[in-house]
PDB file of N, CA and C in Angstrom:
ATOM      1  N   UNK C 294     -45.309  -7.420  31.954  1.00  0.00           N
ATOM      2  CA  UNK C 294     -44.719  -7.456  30.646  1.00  0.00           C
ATOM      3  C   UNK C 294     -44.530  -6.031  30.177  1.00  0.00           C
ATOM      4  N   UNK C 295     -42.929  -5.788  29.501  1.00  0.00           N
ATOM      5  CA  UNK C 295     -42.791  -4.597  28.828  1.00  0.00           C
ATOM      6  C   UNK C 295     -43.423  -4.413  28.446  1.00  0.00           C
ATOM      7  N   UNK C 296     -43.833  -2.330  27.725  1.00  0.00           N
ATOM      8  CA  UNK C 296     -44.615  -2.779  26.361  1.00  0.00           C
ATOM      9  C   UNK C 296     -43.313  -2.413  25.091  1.00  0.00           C
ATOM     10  N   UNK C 297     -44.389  -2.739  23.879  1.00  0.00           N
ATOM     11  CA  UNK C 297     -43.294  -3.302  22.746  1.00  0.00           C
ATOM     12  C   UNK C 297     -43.415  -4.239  22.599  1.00  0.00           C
ATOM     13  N   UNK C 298     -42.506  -4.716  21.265  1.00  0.00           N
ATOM     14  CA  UNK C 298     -42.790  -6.033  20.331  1.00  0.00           C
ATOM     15  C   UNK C 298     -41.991  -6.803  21.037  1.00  0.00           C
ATOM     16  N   UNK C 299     -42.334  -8.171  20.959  1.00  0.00           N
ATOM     17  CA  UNK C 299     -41.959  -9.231  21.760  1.00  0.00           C
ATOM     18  C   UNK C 299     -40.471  -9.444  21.142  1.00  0.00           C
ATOM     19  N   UNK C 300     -40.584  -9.755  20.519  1.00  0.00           N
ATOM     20  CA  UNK C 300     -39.295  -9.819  19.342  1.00  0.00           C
ATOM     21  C   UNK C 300     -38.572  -8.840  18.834  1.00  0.00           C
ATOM     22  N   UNK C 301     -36.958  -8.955  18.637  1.00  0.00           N
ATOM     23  CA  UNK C 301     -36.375  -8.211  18.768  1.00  0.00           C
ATOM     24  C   UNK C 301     -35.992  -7.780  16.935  1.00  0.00           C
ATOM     25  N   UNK C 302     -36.952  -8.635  16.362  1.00  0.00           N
ATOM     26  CA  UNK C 302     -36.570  -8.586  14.363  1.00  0.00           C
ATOM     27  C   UNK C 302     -37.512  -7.508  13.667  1.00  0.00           C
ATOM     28  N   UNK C 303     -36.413  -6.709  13.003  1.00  0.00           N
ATOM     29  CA  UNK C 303     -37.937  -5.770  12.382  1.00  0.00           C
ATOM     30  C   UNK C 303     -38.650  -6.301  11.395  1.00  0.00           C
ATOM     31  N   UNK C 304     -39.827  -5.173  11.775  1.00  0.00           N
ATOM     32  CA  UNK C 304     -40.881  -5.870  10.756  1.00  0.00           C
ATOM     33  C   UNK C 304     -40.857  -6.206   9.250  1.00  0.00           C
ATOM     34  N   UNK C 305     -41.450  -6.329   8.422  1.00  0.00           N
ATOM     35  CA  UNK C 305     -40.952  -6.376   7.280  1.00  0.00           C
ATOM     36  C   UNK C 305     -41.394  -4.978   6.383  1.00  0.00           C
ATOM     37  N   UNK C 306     -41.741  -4.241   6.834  1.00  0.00           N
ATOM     38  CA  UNK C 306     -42.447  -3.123   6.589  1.00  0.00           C
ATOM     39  C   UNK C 306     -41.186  -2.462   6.864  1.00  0.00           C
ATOM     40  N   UNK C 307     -40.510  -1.909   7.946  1.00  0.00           N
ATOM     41  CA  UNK C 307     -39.686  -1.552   8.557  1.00  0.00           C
ATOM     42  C   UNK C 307     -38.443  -2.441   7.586  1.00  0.00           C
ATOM     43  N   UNK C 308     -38.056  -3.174   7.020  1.00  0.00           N
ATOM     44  CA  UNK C 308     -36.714  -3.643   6.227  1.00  0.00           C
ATOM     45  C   UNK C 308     -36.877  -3.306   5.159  1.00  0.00           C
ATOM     46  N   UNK C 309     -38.347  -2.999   4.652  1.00  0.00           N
ATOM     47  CA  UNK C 309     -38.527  -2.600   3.159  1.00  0.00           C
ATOM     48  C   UNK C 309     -38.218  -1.200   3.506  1.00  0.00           C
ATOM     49  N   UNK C 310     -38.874  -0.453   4.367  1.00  0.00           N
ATOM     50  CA  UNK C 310     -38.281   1.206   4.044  1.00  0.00           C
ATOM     51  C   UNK C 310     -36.780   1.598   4.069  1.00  0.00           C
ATOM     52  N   UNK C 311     -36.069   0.485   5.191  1.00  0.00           N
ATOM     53  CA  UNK C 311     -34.822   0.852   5.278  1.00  0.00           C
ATOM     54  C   UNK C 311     -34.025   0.201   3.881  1.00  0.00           C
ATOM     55  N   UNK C 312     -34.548  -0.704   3.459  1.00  0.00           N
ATOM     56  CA  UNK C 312     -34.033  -0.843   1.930  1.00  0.00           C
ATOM     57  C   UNK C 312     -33.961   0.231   0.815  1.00  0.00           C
ATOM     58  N   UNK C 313     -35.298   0.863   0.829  1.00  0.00           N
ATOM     59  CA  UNK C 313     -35.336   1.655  -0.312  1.00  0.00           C
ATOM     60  C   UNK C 313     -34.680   2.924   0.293  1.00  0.00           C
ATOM     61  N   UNK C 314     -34.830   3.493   1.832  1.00  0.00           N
ATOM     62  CA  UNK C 314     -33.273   4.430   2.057  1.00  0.00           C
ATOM     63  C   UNK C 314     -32.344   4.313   1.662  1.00  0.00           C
ATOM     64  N   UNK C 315     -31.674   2.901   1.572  1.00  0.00           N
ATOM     65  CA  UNK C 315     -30.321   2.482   0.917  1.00  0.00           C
ATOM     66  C   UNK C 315     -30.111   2.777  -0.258  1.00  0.00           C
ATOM     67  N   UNK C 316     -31.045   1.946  -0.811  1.00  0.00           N
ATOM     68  CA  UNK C 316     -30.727   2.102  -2.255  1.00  0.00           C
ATOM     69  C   UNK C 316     -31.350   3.700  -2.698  1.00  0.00           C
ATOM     70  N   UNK C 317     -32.108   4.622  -2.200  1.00  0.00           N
ATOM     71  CA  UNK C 317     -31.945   5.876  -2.861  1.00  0.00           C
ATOM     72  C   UNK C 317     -30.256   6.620  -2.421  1.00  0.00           C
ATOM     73  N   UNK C 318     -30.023   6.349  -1.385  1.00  0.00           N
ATOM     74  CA  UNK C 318     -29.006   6.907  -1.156  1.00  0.00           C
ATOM     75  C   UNK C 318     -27.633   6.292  -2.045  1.00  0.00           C
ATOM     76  N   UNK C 319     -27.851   5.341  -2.402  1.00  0.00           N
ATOM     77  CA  UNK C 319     -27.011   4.601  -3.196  1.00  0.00           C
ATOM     78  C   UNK C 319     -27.042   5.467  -4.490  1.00  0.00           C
ATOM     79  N   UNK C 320     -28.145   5.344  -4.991  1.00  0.00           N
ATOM     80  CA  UNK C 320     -28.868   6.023  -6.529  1.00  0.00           C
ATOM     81  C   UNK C 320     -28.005   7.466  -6.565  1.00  0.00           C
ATOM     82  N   UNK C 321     -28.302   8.304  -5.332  1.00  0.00           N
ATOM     83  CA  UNK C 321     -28.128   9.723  -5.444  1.00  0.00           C
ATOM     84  C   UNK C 321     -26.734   9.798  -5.780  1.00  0.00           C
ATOM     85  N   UNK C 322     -25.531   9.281  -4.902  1.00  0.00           N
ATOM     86  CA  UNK C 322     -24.249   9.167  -4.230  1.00  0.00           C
ATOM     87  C   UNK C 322     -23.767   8.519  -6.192  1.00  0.00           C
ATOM     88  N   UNK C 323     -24.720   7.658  -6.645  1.00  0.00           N
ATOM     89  CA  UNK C 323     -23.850   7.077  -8.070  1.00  0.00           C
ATOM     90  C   UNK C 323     -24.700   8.491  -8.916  1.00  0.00           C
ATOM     91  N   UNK C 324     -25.282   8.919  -8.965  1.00  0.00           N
ATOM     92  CA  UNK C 324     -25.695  10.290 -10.210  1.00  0.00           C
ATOM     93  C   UNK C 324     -24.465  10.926  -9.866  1.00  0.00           C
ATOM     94  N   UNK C 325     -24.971  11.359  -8.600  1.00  0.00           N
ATOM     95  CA  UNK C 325     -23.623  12.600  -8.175  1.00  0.00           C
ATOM     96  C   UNK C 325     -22.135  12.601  -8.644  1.00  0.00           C
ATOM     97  N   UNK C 326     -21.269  11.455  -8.844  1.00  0.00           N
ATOM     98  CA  UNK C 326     -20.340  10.484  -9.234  1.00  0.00           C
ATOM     99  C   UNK C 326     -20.145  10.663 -10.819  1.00  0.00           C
ATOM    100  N   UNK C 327     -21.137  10.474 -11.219  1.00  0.00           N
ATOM    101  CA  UNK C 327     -21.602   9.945 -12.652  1.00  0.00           C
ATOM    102  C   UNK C 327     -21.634  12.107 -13.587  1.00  0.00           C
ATOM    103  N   UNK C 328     -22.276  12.802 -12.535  1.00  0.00           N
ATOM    104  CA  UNK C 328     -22.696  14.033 -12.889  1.00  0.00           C
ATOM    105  C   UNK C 328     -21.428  14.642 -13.131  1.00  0.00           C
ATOM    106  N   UNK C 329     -20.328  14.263 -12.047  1.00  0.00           N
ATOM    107  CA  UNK C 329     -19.441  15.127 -11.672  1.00  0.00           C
ATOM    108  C   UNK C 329     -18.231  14.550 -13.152  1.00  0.00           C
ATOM    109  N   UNK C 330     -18.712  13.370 -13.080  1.00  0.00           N
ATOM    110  CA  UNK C 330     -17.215  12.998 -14.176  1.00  0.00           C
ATOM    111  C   UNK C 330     -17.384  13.391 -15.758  1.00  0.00           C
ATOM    112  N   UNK C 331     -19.007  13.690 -16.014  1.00  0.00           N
ATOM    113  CA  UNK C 331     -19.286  14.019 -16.833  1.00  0.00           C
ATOM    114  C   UNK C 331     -19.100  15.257 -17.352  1.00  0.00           C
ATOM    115  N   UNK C 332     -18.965  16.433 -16.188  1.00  0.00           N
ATOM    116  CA  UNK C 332     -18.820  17.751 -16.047  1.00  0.00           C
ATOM    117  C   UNK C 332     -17.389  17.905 -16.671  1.00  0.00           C
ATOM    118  N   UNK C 333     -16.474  16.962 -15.962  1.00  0.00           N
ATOM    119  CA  UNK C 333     -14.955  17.051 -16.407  1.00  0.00           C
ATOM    120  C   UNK C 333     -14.908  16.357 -17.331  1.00  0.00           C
ATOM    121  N   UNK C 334     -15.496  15.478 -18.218  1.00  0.00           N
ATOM    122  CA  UNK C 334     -14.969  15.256 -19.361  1.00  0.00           C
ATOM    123  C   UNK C 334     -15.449  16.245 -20.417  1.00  0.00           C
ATOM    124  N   UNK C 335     -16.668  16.596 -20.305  1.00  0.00           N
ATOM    125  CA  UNK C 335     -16.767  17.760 -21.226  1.00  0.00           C
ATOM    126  C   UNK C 335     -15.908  19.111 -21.064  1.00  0.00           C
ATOM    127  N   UNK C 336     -15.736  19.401 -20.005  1.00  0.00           N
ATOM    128  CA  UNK C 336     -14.898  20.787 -20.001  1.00  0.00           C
ATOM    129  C   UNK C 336     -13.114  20.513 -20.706  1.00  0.00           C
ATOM    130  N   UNK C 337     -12.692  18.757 -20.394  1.00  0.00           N
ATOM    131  CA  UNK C 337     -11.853  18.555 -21.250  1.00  0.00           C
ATOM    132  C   UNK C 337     -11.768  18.082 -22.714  1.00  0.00           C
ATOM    133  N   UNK C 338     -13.013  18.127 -22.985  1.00  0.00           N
ATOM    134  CA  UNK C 338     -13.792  18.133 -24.715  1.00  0.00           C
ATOM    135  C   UNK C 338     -13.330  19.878 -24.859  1.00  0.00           C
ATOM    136  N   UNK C 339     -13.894  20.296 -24.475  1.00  0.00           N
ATOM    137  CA  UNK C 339     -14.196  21.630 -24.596  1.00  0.00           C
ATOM    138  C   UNK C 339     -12.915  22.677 -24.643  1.00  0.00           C
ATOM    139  N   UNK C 340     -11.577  22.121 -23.684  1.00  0.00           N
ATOM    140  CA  UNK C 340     -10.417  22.687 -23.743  1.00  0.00           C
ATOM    141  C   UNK C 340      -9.654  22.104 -25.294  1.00  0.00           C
ATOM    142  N   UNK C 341     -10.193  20.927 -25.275  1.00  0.00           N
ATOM    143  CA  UNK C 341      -9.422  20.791 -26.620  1.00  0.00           C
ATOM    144  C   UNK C 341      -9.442  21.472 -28.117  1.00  0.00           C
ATOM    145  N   UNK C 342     -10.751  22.082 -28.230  1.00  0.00           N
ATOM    146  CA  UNK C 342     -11.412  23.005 -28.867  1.00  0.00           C
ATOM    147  C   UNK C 342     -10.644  23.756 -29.224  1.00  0.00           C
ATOM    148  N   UNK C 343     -10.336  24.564 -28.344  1.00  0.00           N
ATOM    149  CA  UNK C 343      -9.603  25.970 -28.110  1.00  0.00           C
ATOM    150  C   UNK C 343      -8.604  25.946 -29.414  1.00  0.00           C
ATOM    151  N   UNK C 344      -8.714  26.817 -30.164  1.00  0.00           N
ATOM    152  CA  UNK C 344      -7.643  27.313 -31.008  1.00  0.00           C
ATOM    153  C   UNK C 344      -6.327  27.100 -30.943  1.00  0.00           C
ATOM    154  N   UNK C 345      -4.991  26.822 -31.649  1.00  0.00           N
ATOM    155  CA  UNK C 345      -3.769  26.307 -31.233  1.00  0.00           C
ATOM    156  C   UNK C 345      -2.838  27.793 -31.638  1.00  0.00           C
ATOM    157  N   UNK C 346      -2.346  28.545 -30.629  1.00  0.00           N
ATOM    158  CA  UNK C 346      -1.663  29.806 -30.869  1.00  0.00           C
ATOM    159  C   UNK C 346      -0.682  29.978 -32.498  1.00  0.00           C
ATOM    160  N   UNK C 347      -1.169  30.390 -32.769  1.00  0.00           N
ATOM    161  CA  UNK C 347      -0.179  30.750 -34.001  1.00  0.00           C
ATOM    162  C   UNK C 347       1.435  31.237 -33.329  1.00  0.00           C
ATOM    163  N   UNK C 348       1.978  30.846 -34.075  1.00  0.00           N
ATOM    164  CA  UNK C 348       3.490  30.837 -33.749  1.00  0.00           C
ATOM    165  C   UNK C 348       3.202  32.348 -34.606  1.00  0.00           C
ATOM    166  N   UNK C 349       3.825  33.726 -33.697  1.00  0.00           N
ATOM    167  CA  UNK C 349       4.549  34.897 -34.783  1.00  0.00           C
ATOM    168  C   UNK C 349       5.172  34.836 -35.686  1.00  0.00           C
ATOM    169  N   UNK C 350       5.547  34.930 -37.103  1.00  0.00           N
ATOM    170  CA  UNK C 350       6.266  34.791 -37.810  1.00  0.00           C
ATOM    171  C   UNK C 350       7.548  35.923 -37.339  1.00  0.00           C
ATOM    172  N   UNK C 351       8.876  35.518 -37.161  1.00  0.00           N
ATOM    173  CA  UNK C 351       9.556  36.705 -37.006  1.00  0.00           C
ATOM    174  C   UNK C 351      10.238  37.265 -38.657  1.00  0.00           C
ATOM    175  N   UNK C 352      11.098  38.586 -38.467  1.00  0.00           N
ATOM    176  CA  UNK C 352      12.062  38.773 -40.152  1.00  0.00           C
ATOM    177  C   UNK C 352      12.995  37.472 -40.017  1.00  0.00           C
ATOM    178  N   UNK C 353      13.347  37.412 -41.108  1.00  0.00           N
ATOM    179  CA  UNK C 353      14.801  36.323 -41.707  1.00  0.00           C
ATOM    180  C   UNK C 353      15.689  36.582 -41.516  1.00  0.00           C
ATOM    181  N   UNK C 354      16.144  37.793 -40.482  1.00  0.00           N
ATOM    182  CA  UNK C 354      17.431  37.479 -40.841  1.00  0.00           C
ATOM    183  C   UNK C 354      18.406  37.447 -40.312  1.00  0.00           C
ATOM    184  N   UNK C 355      18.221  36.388 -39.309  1.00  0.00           N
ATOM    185  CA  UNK C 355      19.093  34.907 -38.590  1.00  0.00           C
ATOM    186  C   UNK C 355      17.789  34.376 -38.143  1.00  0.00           C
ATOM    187  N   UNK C 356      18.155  33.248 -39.632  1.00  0.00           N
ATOM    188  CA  UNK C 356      16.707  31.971 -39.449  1.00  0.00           C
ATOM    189  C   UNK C 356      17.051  31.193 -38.327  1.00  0.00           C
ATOM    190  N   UNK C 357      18.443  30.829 -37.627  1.00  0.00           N
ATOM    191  CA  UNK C 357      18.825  29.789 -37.190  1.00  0.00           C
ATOM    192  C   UNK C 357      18.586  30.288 -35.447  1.00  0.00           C
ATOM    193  N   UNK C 358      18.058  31.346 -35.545  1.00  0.00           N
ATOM    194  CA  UNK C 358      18.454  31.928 -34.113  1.00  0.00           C
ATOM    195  C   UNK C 358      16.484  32.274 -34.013  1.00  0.00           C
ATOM    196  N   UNK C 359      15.845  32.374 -34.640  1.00  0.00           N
ATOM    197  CA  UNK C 359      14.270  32.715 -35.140  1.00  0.00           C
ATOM    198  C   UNK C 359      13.870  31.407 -34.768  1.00  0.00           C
ATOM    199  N   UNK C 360      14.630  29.899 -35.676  1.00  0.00           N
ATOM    200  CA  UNK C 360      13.828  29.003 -35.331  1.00  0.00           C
ATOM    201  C   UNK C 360      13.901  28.109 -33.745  1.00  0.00           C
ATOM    202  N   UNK C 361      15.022  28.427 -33.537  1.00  0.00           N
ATOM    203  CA  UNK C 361      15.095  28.156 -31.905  1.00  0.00           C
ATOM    204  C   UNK C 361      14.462  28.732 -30.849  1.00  0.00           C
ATOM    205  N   UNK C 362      13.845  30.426 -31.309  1.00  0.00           N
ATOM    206  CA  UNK C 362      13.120  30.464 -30.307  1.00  0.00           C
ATOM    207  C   UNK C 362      11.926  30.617 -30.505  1.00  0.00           C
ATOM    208  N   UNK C 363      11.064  30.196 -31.772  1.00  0.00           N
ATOM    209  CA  UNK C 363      10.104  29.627 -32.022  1.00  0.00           C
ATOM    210  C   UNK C 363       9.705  28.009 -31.461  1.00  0.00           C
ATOM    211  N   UNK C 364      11.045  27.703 -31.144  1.00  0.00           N
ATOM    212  CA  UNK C 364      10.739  26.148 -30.472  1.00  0.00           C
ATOM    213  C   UNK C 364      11.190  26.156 -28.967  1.00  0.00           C
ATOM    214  N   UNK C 365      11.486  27.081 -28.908  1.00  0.00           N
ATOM    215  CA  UNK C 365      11.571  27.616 -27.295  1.00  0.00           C
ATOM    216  C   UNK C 365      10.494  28.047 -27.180  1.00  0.00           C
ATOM    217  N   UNK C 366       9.637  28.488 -27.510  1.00  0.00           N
ATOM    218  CA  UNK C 366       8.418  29.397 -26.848  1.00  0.00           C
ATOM    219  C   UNK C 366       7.496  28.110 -27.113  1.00  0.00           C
ATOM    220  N   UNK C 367       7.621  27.210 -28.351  1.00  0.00           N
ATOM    221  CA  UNK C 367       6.455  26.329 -28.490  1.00  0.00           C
ATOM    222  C   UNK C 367       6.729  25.284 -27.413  1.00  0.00           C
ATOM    223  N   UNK C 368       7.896  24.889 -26.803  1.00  0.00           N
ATOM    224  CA  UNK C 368       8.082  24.088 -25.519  1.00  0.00           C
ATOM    225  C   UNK C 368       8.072  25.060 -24.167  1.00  0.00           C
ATOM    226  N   UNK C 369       7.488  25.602 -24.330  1.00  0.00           N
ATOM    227  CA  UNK C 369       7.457  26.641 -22.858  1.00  0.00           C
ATOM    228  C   UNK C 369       5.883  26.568 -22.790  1.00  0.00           C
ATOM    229  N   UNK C 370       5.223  26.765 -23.792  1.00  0.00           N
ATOM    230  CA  UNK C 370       3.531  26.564 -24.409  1.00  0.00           C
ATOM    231  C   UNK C 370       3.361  25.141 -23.724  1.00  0.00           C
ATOM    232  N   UNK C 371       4.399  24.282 -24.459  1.00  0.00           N
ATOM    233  CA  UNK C 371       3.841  22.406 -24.054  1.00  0.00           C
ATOM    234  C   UNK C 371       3.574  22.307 -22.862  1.00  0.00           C
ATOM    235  N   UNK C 372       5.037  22.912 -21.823  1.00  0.00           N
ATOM    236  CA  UNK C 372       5.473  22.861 -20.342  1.00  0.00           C
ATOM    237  C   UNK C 372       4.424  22.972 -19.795  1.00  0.00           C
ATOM    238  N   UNK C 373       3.431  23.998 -20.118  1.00  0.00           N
ATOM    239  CA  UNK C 373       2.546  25.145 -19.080  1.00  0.00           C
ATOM    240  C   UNK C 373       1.034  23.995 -19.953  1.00  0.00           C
ATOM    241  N   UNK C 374       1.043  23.561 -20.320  1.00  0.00           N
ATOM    242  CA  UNK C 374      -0.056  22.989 -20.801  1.00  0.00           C
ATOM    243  C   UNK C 374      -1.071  23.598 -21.706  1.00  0.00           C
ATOM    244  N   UNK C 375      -0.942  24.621 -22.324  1.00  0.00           N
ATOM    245  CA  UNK C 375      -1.310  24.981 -23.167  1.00  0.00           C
ATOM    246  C   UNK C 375      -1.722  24.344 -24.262  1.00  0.00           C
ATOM    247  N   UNK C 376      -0.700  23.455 -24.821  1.00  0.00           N
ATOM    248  CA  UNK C 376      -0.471  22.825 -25.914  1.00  0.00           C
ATOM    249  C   UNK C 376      -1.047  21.448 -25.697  1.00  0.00           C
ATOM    250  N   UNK C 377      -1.956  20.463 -26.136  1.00  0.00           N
ATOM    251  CA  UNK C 377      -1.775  19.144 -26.352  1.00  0.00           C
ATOM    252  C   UNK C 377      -0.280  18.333 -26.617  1.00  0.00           C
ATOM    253  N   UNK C 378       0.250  17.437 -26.357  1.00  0.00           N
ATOM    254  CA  UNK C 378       1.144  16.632 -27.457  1.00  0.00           C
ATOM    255  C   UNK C 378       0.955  16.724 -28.837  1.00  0.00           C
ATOM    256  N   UNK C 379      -0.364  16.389 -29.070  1.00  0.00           N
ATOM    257  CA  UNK C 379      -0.500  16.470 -30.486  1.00  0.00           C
ATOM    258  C   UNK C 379      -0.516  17.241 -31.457  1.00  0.00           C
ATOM    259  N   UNK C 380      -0.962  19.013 -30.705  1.00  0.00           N
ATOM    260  CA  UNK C 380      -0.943  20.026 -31.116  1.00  0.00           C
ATOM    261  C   UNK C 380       0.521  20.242 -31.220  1.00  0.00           C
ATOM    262  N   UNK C 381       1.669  20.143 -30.014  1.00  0.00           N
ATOM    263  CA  UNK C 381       3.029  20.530 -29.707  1.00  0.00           C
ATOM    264  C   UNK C 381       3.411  19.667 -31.171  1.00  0.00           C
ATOM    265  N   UNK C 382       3.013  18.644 -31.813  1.00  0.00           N
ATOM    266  CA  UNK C 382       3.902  17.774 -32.416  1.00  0.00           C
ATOM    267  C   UNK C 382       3.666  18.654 -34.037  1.00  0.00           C
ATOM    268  N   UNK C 383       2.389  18.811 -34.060  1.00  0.00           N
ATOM    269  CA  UNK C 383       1.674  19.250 -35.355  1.00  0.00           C
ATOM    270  C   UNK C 383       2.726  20.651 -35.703  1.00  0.00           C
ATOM    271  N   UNK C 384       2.645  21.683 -34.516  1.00  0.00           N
ATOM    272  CA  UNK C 384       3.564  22.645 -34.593  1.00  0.00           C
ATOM    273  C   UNK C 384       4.554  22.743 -35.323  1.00  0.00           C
ATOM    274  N   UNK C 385       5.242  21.986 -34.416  1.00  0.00           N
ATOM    275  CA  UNK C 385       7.024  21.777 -34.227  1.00  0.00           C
ATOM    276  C   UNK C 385       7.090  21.164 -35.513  1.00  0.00           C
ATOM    277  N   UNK C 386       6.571  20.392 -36.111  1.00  0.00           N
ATOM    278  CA  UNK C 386       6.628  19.939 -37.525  1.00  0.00           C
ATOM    279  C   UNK C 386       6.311  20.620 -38.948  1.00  0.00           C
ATOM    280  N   UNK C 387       5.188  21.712 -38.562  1.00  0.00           N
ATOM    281  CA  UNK C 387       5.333  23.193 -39.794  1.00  0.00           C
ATOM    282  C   UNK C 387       6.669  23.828 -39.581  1.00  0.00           C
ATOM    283  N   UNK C 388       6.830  24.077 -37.826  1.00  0.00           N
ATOM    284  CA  UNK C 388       8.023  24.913 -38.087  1.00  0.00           C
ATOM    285  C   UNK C 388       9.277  24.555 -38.674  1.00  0.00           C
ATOM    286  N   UNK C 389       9.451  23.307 -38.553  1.00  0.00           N
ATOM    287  CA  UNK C 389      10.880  22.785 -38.578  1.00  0.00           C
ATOM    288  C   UNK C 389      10.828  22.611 -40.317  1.00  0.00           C
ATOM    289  N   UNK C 390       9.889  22.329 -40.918  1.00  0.00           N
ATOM    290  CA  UNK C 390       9.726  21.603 -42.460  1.00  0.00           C
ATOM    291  C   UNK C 390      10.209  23.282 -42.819  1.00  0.00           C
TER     292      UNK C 390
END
């Protein structure tokens, strides 16, 4: 007779450790997951923060040619992401009033 267990089923000692391997590795793999999305939602808390550029005031005199490229530069800002929507909207709505 070989030696070794007659039977080819692990023990139950042996299914409990390989259980709790699982599930720590499970545990770690969901923090890690959980850590990482948390990281990026705060840093996109945190970008929203950021101050909204003051538009330069330019002289008056050609308003019509001043306010176009005040809304050219504030859609060049949106493009590049600078701007929120909401910020771009808030803008564009002092300037234009």
């Amino acid at each position: 007779m070989a030696f070794g267990r007659r039977n080819r089923r692990p023990s139950l000692l042996g299914t409990a450790a390989r259980t709790a391997v699982i599930a720590g590795t499970a545990t770690a793999a969901s923090n890690a997951v959980n850590n990482k999305a948390a990281g990026q939602q705060a840093a996109a808390q945190q970008a929203q923060m950021l101050p909204v550029p003051a538009v330069a005031q330019a002289p008056a005199a050609a308003p019509a040619d001043d306010l176009l490229s005040k809304l050219e530069r504030l859609a060049a800002l949106h493009a590049s992401g600078a701007l929120t929507d909401a910020e771009f909207a808030a803008v564009k709505a002092s300037i234009i009033s």
